[in-house]
CSV table of C-alpha atoms in Angstrom, one decimal:
chain,number,residue,atom,x,y,z
H,10,GLU,CA,-27.7,134.7,-31.4
H,11,ASP,CA,-24.9,133.8,-28.9
H,12,GLN,CA,-25.8,133.8,-25.3
H,13,VAL,CA,-24.7,133.1,-21.8
H,14,THR,CA,-27.1,132.8,-18.9
H,15,GLN,CA,-25.9,132.5,-15.4
H,16,SER,CA,-28.3,131.3,-12.5
H,17,PRO,CA,-29.1,132.1,-9.6
H,18,GLU,CA,-28.5,136.0,-9.8
H,19,ALA,CA,-27.7,135.8,-6.2
H,20,LEU,CA,-26.9,133.2,-3.7
H,21,ARG,CA,-26.5,133.4,0.3
H,22,LEU,CA,-24.8,130.8,1.9
H,23,GLN,CA,-23.7,129.9,5.7
H,24,GLU,CA,-19.9,129.0,5.8
H,25,GLY,CA,-19.5,125.2,5.0
H,26,GLU,CA,-22.7,125.1,3.1
H,27,SER,CA,-21.7,123.8,-0.2
H,28,SER,CA,-23.6,124.8,-3.4
H,29,SER,CA,-23.3,125.3,-7.3
H,30,LEU,CA,-23.5,128.0,-9.7
H,31,ASN,CA,-24.7,127.5,-13.2
H,32,CYS,CA,-23.9,128.9,-16.7
H,33,SER,CA,-25.8,128.1,-19.8
H,34,TYR,CA,-24.7,128.9,-23.1
H,35,THR,CA,-25.9,129.0,-26.7
H,36,VAL,CA,-23.0,129.2,-29.2
H,37,SER,CA,-21.7,127.0,-32.0
H,38,GLY,CA,-18.3,125.7,-31.9
H,39,LEU,CA,-17.6,126.2,-28.4
H,40,ARG,CA,-13.9,127.6,-28.0
H,41,GLY,CA,-13.9,127.3,-24.4
H,42,LEU,CA,-15.8,128.4,-21.5
H,43,PHE,CA,-14.1,130.9,-19.1
H,44,TRP,CA,-14.8,131.5,-15.2
H,45,TYR,CA,-13.9,134.7,-13.8
H,46,ARG,CA,-14.1,135.8,-9.8
H,47,GLN,CA,-15.0,139.7,-9.4
H,48,ASP,CA,-14.6,141.7,-6.2
H,49,PRO,CA,-16.4,145.0,-5.4
H,50,GLY,CA,-14.7,147.6,-7.2
H,51,LYS,CA,-12.3,145.7,-9.2
H,52,GLY,CA,-11.7,143.9,-12.5
H,53,PRO,CA,-12.5,140.4,-13.2
H,54,GLU,CA,-9.8,137.7,-12.3
H,55,PHE,CA,-9.7,134.6,-14.3
H,56,LEU,CA,-10.2,131.4,-12.6
H,57,PHE,CA,-10.6,128.5,-15.0
H,58,THR,CA,-10.7,127.8,-18.9
H,59,LEU,CA,-12.9,124.7,-20.0
H,60,TYR,CA,-12.6,123.2,-23.4
H,61,SER,CA,-14.3,120.0,-24.0
H,62,ALA,CA,-17.6,118.2,-22.4
H,63,GLY,CA,-16.5,116.2,-19.3
H,64,GLU,CA,-13.7,118.2,-18.6
H,65,GLU,CA,-13.5,119.3,-14.7
H,66,LYS,CA,-10.7,121.9,-13.1
H,67,GLU,CA,-10.3,122.6,-9.5
H,68,LYS,CA,-9.0,125.5,-7.4
H,69,GLU,CA,-9.2,125.5,-3.6
H,70,ARG,CA,-12.7,125.2,-2.8
H,71,LEU,CA,-14.1,125.7,-6.3
H,72,LYS,CA,-14.7,123.1,-8.9
H,73,ALA,CA,-15.6,123.8,-12.4
H,74,THR,CA,-17.3,121.4,-14.8
H,75,LEU,CA,-18.6,121.4,-18.5
H,76,THR,CA,-21.2,119.7,-20.3
H,77,LYS,CA,-22.4,120.4,-24.0
H,78,LYS,CA,-24.8,123.0,-23.0
H,79,GLU,CA,-23.7,124.5,-19.7
H,80,SER,CA,-20.9,124.6,-17.0
H,81,PHE,CA,-21.3,124.3,-13.3
H,82,LEU,CA,-19.2,126.0,-10.5
H,83,HIS,CA,-19.4,124.0,-7.4
H,84,ILE,CA,-18.2,125.6,-4.0
H,85,THR,CA,-17.4,123.3,-1.3
H,86,ALA,CA,-17.7,124.2,2.3
H,87,PRO,CA,-17.4,127.8,1.3
H,88,LYS,CA,-15.6,130.6,3.6
H,89,PRO,CA,-16.6,134.4,3.8
H,90,GLU,CA,-13.5,135.1,1.3
H,91,ASP,CA,-15.1,133.4,-1.5
H,92,SER,CA,-17.8,136.3,-1.3
H,93,ALA,CA,-17.7,137.8,-4.9
H,94,THR,CA,-19.5,137.8,-8.3
H,95,TYR,CA,-18.5,134.8,-10.4
H,96,LEU,CA,-18.7,135.6,-14.2
H,97,CYS,CA,-18.9,133.1,-17.0
H,98,ALA,CA,-18.1,133.6,-20.7
H,99,VAL,CA,-17.6,132.1,-23.8
H,100,PRO,CA,-16.0,133.5,-27.3
H,101,ASN,CA,-18.4,135.1,-29.7
H,102,GLN,CA,-19.0,133.6,-33.0
H,103,ALA,CA,-16.2,135.6,-34.6
H,104,GLY,CA,-13.9,134.7,-32.0
H,105,THR,CA,-12.8,138.1,-31.4
H,106,ALA,CA,-14.0,138.7,-27.6
H,107,LEU,CA,-15.5,137.2,-25.0
H,108,ILE,CA,-19.6,137.3,-24.3
H,109,PHE,CA,-20.3,137.3,-20.5
H,110,GLY,CA,-23.3,136.3,-18.6
H,111,LYS,CA,-24.4,138.8,-16.0
H,112,GLY,CA,-22.7,136.9,-13.0
H,113,THR,CA,-23.9,135.0,-9.8
H,114,THR,CA,-23.2,137.3,-6.7
H,115,LEU,CA,-22.2,134.9,-3.8
H,116,SER,CA,-22.3,136.1,-0.1
H,117,VAL,CA,-21.0,133.6,2.1
H,118,SER,CA,-21.5,134.7,6.1
H,119,SER,CA,-20.0,132.9,9.1
O,25,ASN,CA,4.7,143.2,-13.9
O,26,ALA,CA,2.0,145.8,-13.4
O,27,GLY,CA,-0.3,143.7,-15.7
O,28,VAL,CA,-3.0,146.0,-17.0
O,29,THR,CA,-3.5,149.4,-15.5
O,30,GLN,CA,-5.9,152.0,-16.1
O,31,THR,CA,-6.2,155.7,-15.3
O,32,PRO,CA,-8.2,157.5,-13.8
O,33,LYS,CA,-10.0,155.3,-11.3
O,34,PHE,CA,-12.9,157.7,-11.2
O,35,ARG,CA,-14.2,160.7,-13.0
O,36,ILE,CA,-17.3,162.6,-13.3
O,37,LEU,CA,-18.2,164.6,-16.4
O,38,LYS,CA,-20.6,166.9,-17.6
O,39,ILE,CA,-22.8,166.3,-20.4
O,40,GLY,CA,-21.1,167.3,-23.7
O,41,GLN,CA,-17.8,167.1,-22.2
O,42,SER,CA,-15.1,164.9,-23.6
O,43,MET,CA,-12.3,162.5,-22.1
O,44,THR,CA,-10.0,159.6,-22.6
O,45,LEU,CA,-9.4,156.7,-20.7
O,46,GLN,CA,-6.0,155.2,-20.4
O,47,CYS,CA,-4.9,151.8,-20.6
O,48,THR,CA,-1.5,150.1,-20.7
O,49,GLN,CA,-0.6,146.7,-20.4
O,50,ASP,CA,3.3,145.5,-19.8
O,51,MET,CA,2.7,142.0,-20.5
O,52,ASN,CA,3.4,142.3,-24.6
O,53,HIS,CA,0.0,141.2,-25.6
O,54,ASN,CA,-1.2,141.9,-29.1
O,55,TYR,CA,-4.9,141.6,-28.4
O,56,MET,CA,-6.4,144.5,-26.2
O,57,TYR,CA,-10.2,145.3,-25.5
O,58,TRP,CA,-12.5,147.7,-24.0
O,59,TYR,CA,-15.8,146.8,-22.0
O,60,ARG,CA,-18.0,148.6,-20.0
O,61,GLN,CA,-20.1,147.2,-17.0
O,62,ASP,CA,-23.7,148.4,-16.2
O,63,PRO,CA,-25.3,147.2,-12.9
O,64,GLY,CA,-26.8,143.9,-13.1
O,65,MET,CA,-25.6,143.8,-16.8
O,66,GLY,CA,-22.9,141.5,-18.3
O,67,LEU,CA,-19.6,143.4,-19.6
O,68,LYS,CA,-20.3,144.3,-23.3
O,69,LEU,CA,-17.6,145.1,-25.7
O,70,ILE,CA,-17.0,148.3,-27.0
O,71,TYR,CA,-13.7,148.0,-29.3
O,72,TYR,CA,-11.0,145.7,-29.7
O,73,SER,CA,-7.6,145.6,-30.9
O,74,VAL,CA,-5.3,142.8,-32.6
O,75,GLY,CA,-2.2,144.6,-32.6
O,76,ALA,CA,-0.8,148.4,-33.0
O,77,GLY,CA,-2.5,150.2,-35.7
O,78,ILE,CA,-5.6,147.7,-36.0
O,79,THR,CA,-8.7,148.4,-34.3
O,80,ASP,CA,-12.3,147.1,-34.7
O,81,LYS,CA,-15.9,147.8,-33.3
O,82,GLY,CA,-17.6,145.4,-30.8
O,83,GLU,CA,-21.1,145.1,-29.7
O,84,VAL,CA,-21.4,149.1,-28.3
O,85,PRO,CA,-19.1,151.4,-30.0
O,86,ASN,CA,-21.4,154.3,-30.6
O,87,GLY,CA,-20.0,157.4,-28.9
O,88,TYR,CA,-16.4,156.0,-28.6
O,89,ASN,CA,-13.4,156.1,-30.3
O,90,VAL,CA,-10.0,154.2,-30.0
O,91,SER,CA,-6.7,154.2,-31.2
O,92,ARG,CA,-3.6,151.8,-30.9
O,93,SER,CA,-0.3,153.4,-31.7
O,94,THR,CA,2.0,151.1,-29.6
O,95,THR,CA,1.6,147.6,-28.4
O,96,GLU,CA,1.5,148.6,-24.9
O,97,ASP,CA,-1.4,151.4,-24.8
O,98,PHE,CA,-5.0,151.4,-26.0
O,99,PRO,CA,-6.8,154.5,-24.8
O,100,LEU,CA,-10.6,155.0,-25.1
O,101,ARG,CA,-12.0,158.5,-26.3
O,102,LEU,CA,-15.4,159.8,-25.2
O,103,GLU,CA,-16.5,162.4,-27.5
O,104,LEU,CA,-19.8,164.8,-26.4
O,105,ALA,CA,-20.2,162.4,-23.1
O,106,ALA,CA,-23.9,161.6,-22.4
O,107,PRO,CA,-25.5,160.0,-19.2
O,108,SER,CA,-26.0,156.6,-21.2
O,109,GLN,CA,-22.3,156.5,-21.0
O,110,THR,CA,-22.2,156.4,-16.9
O,111,SER,CA,-20.6,153.0,-16.5
O,112,VAL,CA,-17.5,151.3,-15.2
O,113,TYR,CA,-15.2,150.7,-18.1
O,114,PHE,CA,-12.7,147.7,-18.0
O,115,CYS,CA,-9.5,147.3,-20.5
O,116,ALA,CA,-8.4,143.9,-20.9
O,117,SER,CA,-5.5,142.1,-22.9
O,118,SER,CA,-4.6,138.8,-24.0
O,119,TYR,CA,-1.7,137.0,-25.7
O,120,ASN,CA,-4.2,135.6,-28.7
O,121,LEU,CA,-7.9,135.8,-29.5
O,122,PRO,CA,-10.2,133.9,-26.7
O,123,GLY,CA,-9.5,130.3,-27.0
O,124,TYR,CA,-6.9,127.9,-25.5
O,125,ASN,CA,-4.8,129.1,-23.2
O,126,ASN,CA,-5.6,132.7,-23.9
O,127,GLU,CA,-7.4,134.1,-20.9
O,128,GLN,CA,-8.1,137.9,-20.9
O,129,PHE,CA,-6.3,139.9,-18.0
O,130,PHE,CA,-8.5,143.0,-16.7
O,131,GLY,CA,-7.5,146.2,-15.5
O,132,PRO,CA,-8.9,147.6,-12.2
O,133,GLY,CA,-11.5,149.7,-14.0
O,134,THR,CA,-12.4,153.2,-14.4
O,135,ARG,CA,-16.0,154.4,-13.0
O,136,LEU,CA,-17.2,157.3,-14.9
O,137,THR,CA,-20.3,159.3,-14.1
O,138,VAL,CA,-21.7,161.8,-16.6
O,139,LEU,CA,-24.1,164.6,-15.0
C-alpha cells in the first residue's frame, strides 16, 4: 500500500534556529514528490516538486531534497512567518491523485 | 485569475440534511478533485474528474456524489448528512494528472459541521 509518513508531527523553533522536516514514502515508480504549505484556515499552497534522487530545490529559507526513500525540507534561519503546516504528497499507484502525509506543524517564535 | 473558489466557507447541517458544496476554477484545468481533511489526518481523496462528464471514486467516496457538466465547475453533493462527514473539504484542480509540472491548486476550503 502506498504510504507517506511525515515527522515530526510538530516542531517548535526559535527564530534563526535551523532544522529539517522529514517525509518518507513507500510507492513504486515515484512520479514526483510534492511539498505544500498550509496556513490555518486556508488551502494548501504549492511549494516544490522533486522528481529524482539527488534533486534539490530552494525557495527563500526553504530547501527540499530527495532520496530514493525520503525527502527533507530544510529550513534555514526560520522567521515567525514560516510558521505553518508543511504537507508532503506523492501520486498514488494509479497516478490519479495525490496521497498526503499528515503534515508537520512548524511554530517559529521570535 | 481567481484560481479555485469554493462556497460556502462554513456550514452547519443537521443529521439527515443534504447540501451541495460548490467549486469553480478559472484556469481551464481538465482535472479536478475533492479532498476532505480531518484534524491530525492527511487529506483524503473523495472523488476526482478528468474532464467534463467523467468522474471517478477516490479513497473515501461513501455518502457523497459528484457531477461535472462543465470544465469550470465540480460540485460535491452530500446526501443524508452524518456526523462522520464533519470535516474541512478542499477542492483542487490541475492541468494534468499528478506528475511532472502538474501540481494541484487548492481552494480555500469549506468547513462543514454536522450536528
